[in-house]
Coordinates of C-alpha atoms in Angstrom, one line a residue:
Chain A
M270 CA -0.1 0.0 -0.2
A271 CA 1.3 3.4 -1.2
T272 CA 0.9 6.1 1.5
P273 CA -1.6 8.6 0.3
P274 CA 0.2 11.8 -1.2
P275 CA 0.4 14.7 1.1
V276 CA -2.5 17.1 1.0
P277 CA -1.6 20.2 0.0
S278 CA -1.9 23.1 3.1
D279 CA -3.7 26.2 2.9
K280 CA -2.2 27.0 6.3
T281 CA 0.8 28.8 4.4
S282 CA -1.5 32.1 5.2
D283 CA -3.4 33.1 8.0
R284 CA -5.6 35.3 5.7
A285 CA -6.5 32.5 3.3
L286 CA -10.1 31.2 3.2
S287 CA -10.5 27.5 3.3
R288 CA -13.0 25.9 1.6
R289 CA -14.9 24.7 4.7
S290 CA -14.8 28.2 6.4
F291 CA -16.4 29.3 3.5
L292 CA -19.2 26.9 3.4
R293 CA -19.6 27.3 7.0
S294 CA -19.8 31.1 6.9
T295 CA -22.1 31.0 3.6
A296 CA -24.5 28.4 5.3
A297 CA -24.7 30.8 8.4
L298 CA -25.2 33.8 6.3
S299 CA -28.3 32.2 4.3
G300 CA -29.6 30.5 7.4
L301 CA -29.8 34.0 8.7
T302 CA -31.1 35.7 5.8
A303 CA -33.5 32.8 5.5
L304 CA -34.8 33.6 9.2
A305 CA -35.0 37.3 8.3
A306 CA -37.0 36.4 5.4
S307 CA -39.3 34.0 7.1
L308 CA -39.9 36.8 9.9
S309 CA -40.4 39.6 7.6
P310 CA -44.3 39.2 7.5
L311 CA -44.0 40.4 10.9
R312 CA -43.0 43.9 9.6
E313 CA -46.9 44.0 8.3
L314 CA -48.2 43.3 11.3
D315 CA -49.5 46.6 12.6
D316 CA -52.4 45.0 14.4
F317 CA -51.0 43.1 17.0
T318 CA -53.3 41.3 19.1
S319 CA -53.9 43.4 22.2
T320 CA -53.4 41.6 25.7
E321 CA -57.2 42.4 26.4
Q322 CA -58.2 40.3 23.3
F323 CA -56.0 37.4 24.2
L324 CA -57.3 37.4 27.5
Q325 CA -60.7 37.9 26.6
K326 CA -63.1 35.3 27.6
Y327 CA -65.6 33.2 25.4
Y328 CA -68.6 35.3 24.4
K329 CA -71.4 33.2 26.0
E330 CA -69.2 33.4 29.5
L331 CA -68.9 37.5 29.4
T332 CA -70.4 39.2 32.4
P333 CA -72.5 42.5 30.8
E334 CA -69.3 44.6 32.5
E335 CA -66.9 42.6 30.8
M336 CA -68.7 42.7 27.5
T337 CA -69.0 46.7 27.7
R338 CA -65.2 46.9 28.1
V339 CA -65.0 44.5 25.0
L340 CA -67.2 46.8 22.9
A341 CA -65.0 49.8 24.2
R342 CA -61.9 48.1 23.0
I343 CA -63.6 47.2 19.7
E344 CA -64.5 51.0 19.3
K345 CA -60.7 52.1 20.4
E346 CA -59.4 49.7 17.7
V347 CA -61.6 50.6 14.8
E348 CA -61.1 54.1 15.4
R349 CA -57.1 53.7 15.3
Q350 CA -57.1 51.7 12.3
Y351 CA -59.8 53.6 10.3
G352 CA -60.2 57.0 12.2
I353 CA -63.8 56.6 12.3
R354 CA -65.6 56.5 15.9
P355 CA -68.1 53.5 15.6
H356 CA -71.1 52.8 17.5
V357 CA -70.6 48.9 18.4
R358 CA -73.5 47.1 20.0
D359 CA -74.0 43.8 21.2
L360 CA -77.4 43.0 20.5
R361 CA -79.2 39.8 21.9
P362 CA -82.0 38.0 20.4
M363 CA -85.7 38.8 21.0
D364 CA -88.0 36.8 22.7
G365 CA -90.8 35.0 20.7
V366 CA -88.7 35.9 17.2
E367 CA -87.4 33.6 15.1
F368 CA -86.2 35.2 11.6
V369 CA -87.0 33.4 7.9
Y370 CA -86.1 34.8 4.9
C371 CA -88.1 34.3 1.4
L372 CA -87.1 35.1 -1.9
N373 CA -89.4 35.3 -5.0
L374 CA -87.6 33.7 -8.0
T375 CA -90.3 34.9 -10.0
R376 CA -89.5 38.6 -9.6
C377 CA -85.5 38.5 -8.9
I378 CA -83.9 40.0 -12.2
G379 CA -80.4 39.4 -11.3
C380 CA -78.9 42.8 -10.7
R381 CA -76.8 42.2 -7.8
K382 CA -77.7 45.2 -5.9
C383 CA -78.3 42.9 -3.0
V384 CA -74.7 42.1 -3.2
H385 CA -73.1 45.0 -3.2
A386 CA -75.5 46.6 -0.5
C387 CA -74.6 43.9 1.8
V388 CA -70.9 44.5 1.3
A389 CA -71.5 48.2 2.1
E390 CA -73.9 47.5 5.4
N391 CA -71.5 44.9 6.5
N392 CA -67.9 46.3 6.2
L393 CA -66.6 43.6 3.9
S394 CA -63.4 43.4 2.5
R395 CA -63.4 45.1 -0.9
D396 CA -59.6 44.1 -1.7
P397 CA -59.5 40.9 -1.5
E398 CA -63.2 41.0 -2.2
I399 CA -65.4 39.3 -0.1
Q400 CA -69.3 38.9 -0.8
Y401 CA -71.9 37.2 1.3
I402 CA -74.6 36.7 -1.5
R403 CA -73.7 34.9 -4.7
V404 CA -76.3 35.5 -7.4
L405 CA -76.7 32.3 -9.8
K406 CA -77.9 32.5 -13.2
L407 CA -79.7 29.1 -14.2
P408 CA -81.3 28.1 -17.5
H409 CA -85.4 28.1 -17.1
G410 CA -86.4 24.7 -16.3
S411 CA -83.8 23.3 -14.3
L412 CA -82.4 23.7 -10.7
D413 CA -79.1 22.0 -11.3
V414 CA -76.6 24.1 -9.5
E415 CA -74.0 22.7 -11.6
K416 CA -75.5 24.6 -14.5
A417 CA -75.2 27.8 -12.5
E418 CA -72.8 30.8 -13.4
H419 CA -72.6 33.5 -11.1
K420 CA -69.7 35.7 -12.7
Y421 CA -72.2 36.7 -15.5
T422 CA -71.3 39.7 -17.4
A423 CA -74.5 40.6 -19.3
D424 CA -75.1 44.2 -20.5
Q425 CA -79.0 44.0 -19.6
V426 CA -80.8 41.7 -17.1
P427 CA -83.0 39.8 -16.9
E428 CA -81.6 37.5 -19.8
K429 CA -84.2 35.6 -21.9
G430 CA -84.1 31.9 -21.1
F431 CA -82.6 32.3 -17.6
F432 CA -83.7 32.8 -14.0
Y433 CA -81.5 34.3 -11.1
L434 CA -81.0 32.2 -7.7
P435 CA -79.5 34.6 -5.0
V436 CA -77.5 32.2 -2.6
Q437 CA -76.3 33.5 0.9
C438 CA -76.1 31.9 4.5
Q439 CA -79.5 29.5 4.7
Q440 CA -79.2 30.1 8.6
C441 CA -80.0 26.4 9.0
R442 CA -82.1 24.7 11.6
N443 CA -79.7 22.0 11.4
P444 CA -76.3 23.7 10.6
A445 CA -73.6 21.8 9.4
C446 CA -71.1 24.5 10.1
V447 CA -72.1 24.5 13.8
K448 CA -71.3 21.0 14.1
V449 CA -67.7 20.9 12.9
C450 CA -66.4 23.8 14.4
P451 CA -64.0 22.5 16.9
V452 CA -63.8 25.5 19.5
H453 CA -67.5 26.5 19.4
A454 CA -66.7 29.9 17.6
T455 CA -70.0 29.6 15.5
W456 CA -73.4 28.6 17.2
Q457 CA -77.1 29.2 16.5
E458 CA -78.7 31.8 18.5
S459 CA -82.3 31.5 19.7
D460 CA -84.0 34.0 16.8
G461 CA -82.3 31.4 14.3
I462 CA -79.2 33.3 13.2
T463 CA -76.0 31.3 13.2
V464 CA -73.5 33.8 14.7
I465 CA -69.6 33.7 14.6
D466 CA -67.7 35.2 17.2
Y467 CA -64.6 36.6 15.3
D468 CA -62.4 36.8 18.6
W469 CA -62.7 33.0 18.9
C470 CA -62.5 31.9 15.8
I471 CA -59.1 30.0 15.0
G472 CA -59.3 29.8 11.1
C473 CA -59.4 26.6 10.2
R474 CA -62.0 26.8 8.0
Y475 CA -64.0 23.5 8.6
C476 CA -67.2 25.1 8.5
E477 CA -66.5 26.4 5.2
A478 CA -66.0 23.0 4.2
A479 CA -68.8 21.6 5.9
C480 CA -71.6 24.2 4.3
P481 CA -73.2 23.0 1.4
Y482 CA -74.1 26.4 0.4
W483 CA -70.7 28.2 0.3
A484 CA -71.9 30.6 2.4
R485 CA -68.9 31.0 4.5
R486 CA -65.9 33.2 3.7
F487 CA -62.3 33.3 5.0
N488 CA -60.0 36.2 5.3
F489 CA -57.2 35.1 3.6
A490 CA -55.7 38.6 3.8
K491 CA -56.4 41.6 6.0
P492 CA -59.5 42.9 4.9
G493 CA -59.1 45.9 2.6
L494 CA -61.8 48.3 3.9
P495 CA -61.6 52.1 2.5
A496 CA -62.5 54.4 5.5
E497 CA -64.7 56.6 3.6
R498 CA -67.2 53.5 3.1
I499 CA -67.1 52.4 6.6
N500 CA -70.7 51.6 8.2
P501 CA -70.2 53.0 11.9
D502 CA -73.4 51.2 13.3
M503 CA -71.8 47.8 14.3
S504 CA -72.3 45.0 16.3
Y505 CA -70.1 42.1 18.1
L506 CA -71.4 39.4 16.4
G507 CA -72.3 41.1 13.0
N508 CA -70.4 43.8 10.8
R509 CA -67.7 45.0 13.1
P510 CA -64.6 44.9 11.1
R511 CA -62.9 41.3 10.8
K512 CA -59.3 40.4 11.1
L513 CA -56.8 38.4 8.9
G514 CA -57.5 34.5 9.2
V515 CA -61.1 34.2 10.5
M516 CA -64.2 33.2 9.3
E517 CA -67.5 35.4 8.4
K518 CA -70.8 34.8 6.5
C519 CA -74.0 36.5 6.1
H520 CA -76.0 37.3 9.6
F521 CA -79.1 38.6 8.2
C522 CA -77.7 42.0 9.0
I523 CA -78.0 41.4 12.9
Q524 CA -77.0 45.0 13.6
R525 CA -80.5 45.8 11.5
T526 CA -82.7 43.2 12.2
R527 CA -82.3 42.7 16.2
A528 CA -83.2 46.3 16.1
G529 CA -86.2 45.9 14.3
R530 CA -85.1 46.9 10.8
Y531 CA -85.1 45.0 7.6
P532 CA -81.6 43.6 6.2
A533 CA -79.9 45.9 3.8
C534 CA -80.0 43.4 1.0
L535 CA -83.8 43.8 1.1
E536 CA -84.5 47.1 1.2
V537 CA -81.9 47.7 -1.9
C538 CA -83.9 44.9 -3.9
P539 CA -85.6 47.2 -6.7
V540 CA -88.1 44.4 -7.7
G541 CA -89.3 43.3 -4.1
A542 CA -88.2 40.0 -4.2
R543 CA -86.8 39.4 -1.0
K544 CA -89.1 39.2 2.2
F545 CA -88.0 38.8 6.0
G546 CA -89.8 38.7 9.2
N547 CA -90.7 36.7 12.2
I548 CA -92.2 33.3 11.5
L549 CA -93.7 33.2 14.9
D550 CA -95.9 36.2 14.1
P551 CA -99.0 35.0 12.1
N552 CA -99.3 38.1 10.8
S553 CA -96.3 38.8 9.4
E554 CA -95.1 38.7 5.4
V555 CA -93.3 35.7 5.9
S556 CA -95.9 33.8 7.3
Y557 CA -98.4 34.8 4.9
I558 CA -95.8 33.9 2.0
L559 CA -95.4 30.2 3.7
R560 CA -99.1 29.6 4.0
E561 CA -100.2 31.0 0.7
K562 CA -97.7 31.0 -1.8
R563 CA -96.0 28.2 -3.9
V564 CA -93.0 27.9 -1.4
F565 CA -90.9 25.3 -3.6
I566 CA -87.7 24.7 -2.1
Q567 CA -85.2 24.8 0.7
L568 CA -81.9 24.8 -1.3
K569 CA -80.4 21.4 -1.1
E570 CA -83.2 20.2 1.1
E571 CA -81.7 16.6 0.5
M572 CA -78.8 17.6 2.8
G573 CA -81.2 17.4 5.7
T574 CA -79.9 21.1 6.9
S575 CA -83.3 22.5 7.0
P576 CA -82.6 26.1 5.8
R577 CA -84.6 29.1 7.4
F578 CA -84.2 30.5 3.6
F579 CA -86.9 29.8 1.3
Y580 CA -87.5 30.3 -2.3
Y581 CA -91.0 30.6 -3.9
F582 CA -92.7 31.4 -7.2
D583 CA -95.8 33.7 -7.7
K584 CA -97.3 31.6 -10.6
Chain B
M55 CA -4.3 9.1 -8.2
P56 CA -4.3 12.0 -10.5
T57 CA -2.5 14.6 -9.8
D58 CA -3.5 18.0 -8.5
T59 CA -4.2 20.9 -10.8
P60 CA -1.1 22.6 -12.0
L61 CA -1.8 26.0 -10.9
A62 CA 0.9 27.5 -8.5
P63 CA -0.5 27.6 -4.9
G64 CA -0.4 31.5 -5.0
N65 CA -2.6 31.8 -8.1
R66 CA -5.1 29.2 -6.8
R67 CA -5.7 31.0 -3.7
A68 CA -6.6 34.7 -5.7
W69 CA -8.8 32.7 -7.7
T70 CA -10.7 31.2 -4.8
N71 CA -10.7 34.2 -2.8
G72 CA -12.4 35.9 -5.9
V73 CA -15.2 33.5 -6.3
L74 CA -15.8 33.5 -2.8
A75 CA -16.2 37.2 -2.7
A76 CA -18.2 37.3 -5.8
L77 CA -20.7 34.5 -4.4
T78 CA -20.8 36.2 -1.1
G79 CA -21.9 39.5 -3.1
I80 CA -24.5 37.7 -5.0
F81 CA -26.0 36.2 -1.9
A82 CA -25.8 39.4 0.0
L83 CA -27.7 40.8 -3.2
M84 CA -30.4 38.0 -3.1
A85 CA -30.9 38.4 0.7
G86 CA -31.4 42.5 0.1
L87 CA -33.9 41.7 -2.7
F88 CA -35.6 39.0 -0.8
L89 CA -36.3 41.5 2.3
A90 CA -37.1 44.1 0.2
N91 CA -39.9 41.7 -1.2
L92 CA -39.7 42.4 -5.0
W93 CA -41.3 39.2 -6.0
G94 CA -43.0 38.0 -3.0
R95 CA -46.0 39.6 -3.4
P96 CA -47.1 40.1 -7.2
S97 CA -48.6 43.6 -7.7
R98 CA -52.2 43.7 -8.8
P99 CA -54.6 46.4 -9.3
A100 CA -56.9 47.3 -6.9
N101 CA -60.6 46.0 -6.9
P102 CA -62.4 49.5 -8.1
L103 CA -65.3 50.5 -5.6
V104 CA -68.7 49.9 -6.8
D105 CA -70.6 52.5 -8.2
E106 CA -72.8 54.0 -5.3
A107 CA -75.7 54.0 -8.0
F108 CA -76.1 50.3 -7.3
L109 CA -76.5 51.0 -3.3
D110 CA -79.6 53.5 -4.1
T111 CA -82.6 52.4 -2.2
A112 CA -84.8 55.0 -3.6
P113 CA -87.6 54.0 -5.7
W114 CA -87.6 54.2 -9.5
R115 CA -90.6 56.4 -9.9
Q116 CA -92.5 59.0 -7.8
S117 CA -96.3 58.4 -7.3
Y118 CA -99.0 61.1 -7.4
A119 CA -98.8 61.0 -3.5
D120 CA -95.4 61.4 -3.2
L121 CA -95.2 64.4 -5.3
A122 CA -98.1 66.0 -3.3
R123 CA -96.2 65.2 -0.1
A124 CA -93.3 66.7 -1.4
K125 CA -95.2 69.6 -2.5
E126 CA -93.6 69.4 -6.0
D127 CA -95.0 70.5 -9.1
L128 CA -98.3 68.9 -10.0
S129 CA -99.3 70.7 -13.2
D130 CA -98.8 67.4 -15.1
F131 CA -102.1 66.4 -13.5
D132 CA -104.1 69.8 -14.2
C133 CA -105.6 68.1 -17.4
Y134 CA -107.9 70.9 -17.9
A135 CA -105.0 73.3 -18.4
C136 CA -105.3 71.9 -22.0
H137 CA -108.4 69.9 -22.2
E138 CA -111.9 71.2 -22.3
K139 CA -114.3 70.2 -20.0
N140 CA -117.2 68.2 -21.1
E141 CA -115.6 67.3 -24.0
P142 CA -114.0 63.9 -24.3
P143 CA -110.8 63.9 -25.9
P144 CA -110.6 62.1 -29.3
I145 CA -108.4 58.6 -29.3
R146 CA -107.1 57.5 -32.9
Y147 CA -105.6 53.8 -33.9
D148 CA -103.3 53.2 -36.6
A149 CA -104.3 50.2 -38.8
D150 CA -102.9 47.5 -36.5
L151 CA -105.0 48.9 -33.6
N152 CA -101.9 50.7 -32.0
I153 CA -103.1 53.7 -30.1
I154 CA -101.5 56.9 -31.7
I155 CA -100.3 59.0 -29.0
P156 CA -100.7 62.6 -29.8
E157 CA -97.5 64.8 -29.6
E158 CA -98.7 66.5 -26.4
H159 CA -98.5 63.2 -24.6
E160 CA -95.2 62.1 -26.3
T161 CA -93.5 60.8 -23.1
I162 CA -96.1 58.2 -22.8
K163 CA -95.5 54.9 -24.2
M164 CA -98.4 52.6 -24.1
G165 CA -97.2 49.0 -23.3
H166 CA -99.7 47.5 -20.6
G167 CA -100.0 44.0 -21.5
S168 CA -98.6 41.9 -24.4
H169 CA -102.0 42.1 -26.3
Q170 CA -103.8 45.2 -27.6
R171 CA -106.8 44.9 -25.3
N172 CA -105.4 47.4 -22.8
N173 CA -104.2 50.4 -24.9
H174 CA -107.3 52.4 -24.5
C175 CA -106.8 55.5 -22.2
F176 CA -110.3 55.6 -20.9
N177 CA -110.1 52.1 -19.3
C178 CA -108.4 53.9 -16.7
H179 CA -108.8 57.7 -17.1
N180 CA -112.2 58.9 -16.7
E181 CA -113.3 60.4 -20.4
S182 CA -115.9 62.9 -18.5
N183 CA -113.5 64.1 -15.9
L184 CA -110.1 63.7 -16.5
L185 CA -108.9 64.5 -12.8
V186 CA -109.9 61.1 -11.6
L187 CA -109.5 57.6 -12.6
H188 CA -112.0 55.0 -12.9
T189 CA -112.4 51.2 -12.6
R190 CA -114.4 48.8 -15.0
D191 CA -117.1 48.6 -12.4
G192 CA -117.5 52.4 -12.2
R193 CA -115.8 53.4 -8.9
E194 CA -114.0 57.0 -9.4
L195 CA -110.5 57.1 -7.6
S196 CA -108.4 59.8 -7.0
F197 CA -104.8 59.7 -8.8
A198 CA -103.6 59.2 -5.2
E199 CA -105.6 56.1 -4.9
S200 CA -104.3 54.6 -8.1
S201 CA -103.4 51.3 -6.3
V202 CA -107.0 50.2 -6.0
L203 CA -107.5 50.7 -9.6
C204 CA -104.6 48.4 -10.4
G205 CA -106.0 46.1 -7.6
S206 CA -109.4 46.1 -9.9
C207 CA -107.9 44.0 -12.5
H208 CA -104.9 42.2 -10.8
G209 CA -106.6 40.8 -7.8
P210 CA -104.2 38.2 -6.6
T211 CA -101.3 40.4 -6.8
Y212 CA -103.3 43.1 -4.9
G213 CA -103.8 40.6 -2.3
D214 CA -100.1 39.6 -2.1
W215 CA -99.4 43.3 -1.9
E216 CA -101.8 44.2 0.9
A217 CA -100.4 41.4 2.6
G218 CA -96.8 42.5 2.2
A219 CA -95.8 39.6 0.0
H220 CA -95.5 41.7 -3.3
G221 CA -93.8 44.9 -3.6
R222 CA -90.8 46.8 -1.9
I223 CA -90.7 47.4 2.0
S224 CA -88.3 49.5 4.2
G225 CA -88.0 50.4 7.5
Y226 CA -89.0 48.2 10.5
W227 CA -90.2 44.5 10.3
D228 CA -91.0 45.3 14.0
R229 CA -93.8 47.5 13.9
S230 CA -93.5 48.2 17.5
R231 CA -90.1 49.6 17.2
G232 CA -90.9 51.9 14.2
P233 CA -92.8 52.1 11.0
A234 CA -92.5 50.2 7.6
H235 CA -92.6 52.0 4.5
R236 CA -94.5 50.4 1.7
L237 CA -94.6 51.8 -2.0
D238 CA -97.7 52.3 -4.1
C239 CA -97.7 50.2 -7.4
V240 CA -96.9 53.2 -9.5
N241 CA -93.9 53.8 -7.5
C242 CA -92.2 50.6 -9.5
H243 CA -94.5 50.0 -12.2
N244 CA -95.2 52.9 -14.9
P245 CA -99.0 52.5 -15.4
H246 CA -98.9 52.9 -18.9
A247 CA -96.2 50.2 -19.5
P248 CA -96.1 48.2 -16.5
R249 CA -93.6 45.6 -17.1
I250 CA -90.3 46.4 -15.1
P251 CA -87.5 47.4 -17.8
S252 CA -84.3 45.5 -17.9
R253 CA -81.3 47.1 -16.4
T254 CA -77.5 46.8 -16.2
P255 CA -76.5 44.6 -13.3
A256 CA -74.1 45.6 -10.8
P257 CA -70.4 44.3 -11.6
P258 CA -69.5 40.5 -10.9
P259 CA -67.2 39.4 -8.3
S260 CA -63.6 40.1 -9.2
P261 CA -61.2 37.4 -9.5
L262 CA -58.6 36.9 -7.1
R263 CA -55.8 37.7 -9.4
G264 CA -56.7 40.9 -10.9
P265 CA -59.0 41.5 -13.6
R266 CA -59.3 39.0 -16.3
T267 CA -58.0 40.8 -19.7
D268 CA -59.1 37.9 -21.9
P269 CA -62.7 37.6 -22.1
S270 CA -62.3 34.2 -23.9
R271 CA -61.0 32.7 -20.9
E272 CA -64.2 33.3 -19.3
P273 CA -65.6 30.0 -17.5
T274 CA -68.2 28.3 -19.3
H275 CA -70.4 26.4 -17.1

């Protein structure tokens, strides 16, 4: 066996850089760079969760005094972020009230005014865009939502041979979304509205997957909300500004309906296709409609979710 | 064993140092670019805000009652400023039995029903007193009571309207907290051409990755 030839030594000079020390320092440098880059989203975090919010109790466990403090905190945060002093309330369900929505498919012309009135009323993110109502365009003679289109760009509506089916949260009696929530951040209230506590939601999106109506929306980015279009009439479970990483959905305009008013999508509908009211009141419009009209579907009835949103025809 | 590179040790050190310096420079540059987030977030145009006209909740038309309440100009309803009393205005038809609208009433477009049976002015207007309307059974109604006139033919729809199932509504569903504002037939329907005209829809949802420039890539389903 021949002895190995002597390895050429770099030790002739102290200033020379060996391959090993170069690799080591490069690895260290790139490691630091990668660490810095991975932390760089922190620079965009201008709304750190406050200690108050972090330590806040579950909605149903809050005492009235604690709720007052929570509402004050939200008002302060909204004012700091958007420069507008809002009026945030926590409206509770009324006794003897169960909300039902009816939508007249004979009348709907697919003008999408409800979509944008909802966006304006509920402080929805404009960029990226979040909308609670999806207006489906369906060919006559079918109710196959597979054939539906919701990005139609017609010049004039209604188009011949089509009808329009606006879909939003159906406020089910048997809501799949509530069952799957691992942290009870969403639940059904006694007036039938399924609500979300945005401060309790962990953003796992199970509810989005469970909902057969595609009614739930996720804040993939910080909501882009122009300050000049903020609606200052806010409610804790309703339209207060959401944050990155939480779910939201239609809540029947809780800040309006629990104060006795009609929802925004109903008031803006130019053809009066939308009807809303208390089903427990026999004199309400919705009671009349369910009694007298051809109410033909709860959407995807076979899912067993039993929606409180009814579609009907006139003729 | 192959012999090593023929470079002299001094040259080789200089070459290595040069390469290392260049590589370090490249890494530093990349780190700088990375932190500056030059390609981390592709820029895209912001979604335009929707035209506020689409948020308007006002009714399309004003009824006689609205105008009277707002104390606006009611001269359009003063028929005898032009017409003569006790002299029913003549009505002319063309060969297809379409009514010929006189020049003085050129803003009126007749289109009440898809047939031609309801294009006669005096089905609703009273020819012996133009200031009132009348139903087929002879009841006289003022312009402010026009909804009752509509209901004299459109009974089921009138019933729905009375029950709140037809027509627009705003205000309070809980009448103990506040009033609900109901509209008359003529707030939405033009009595001469009641079919609601088609209109431009509000913009569709924006795609997540900026506006679609190529319309042929519109999803077809």
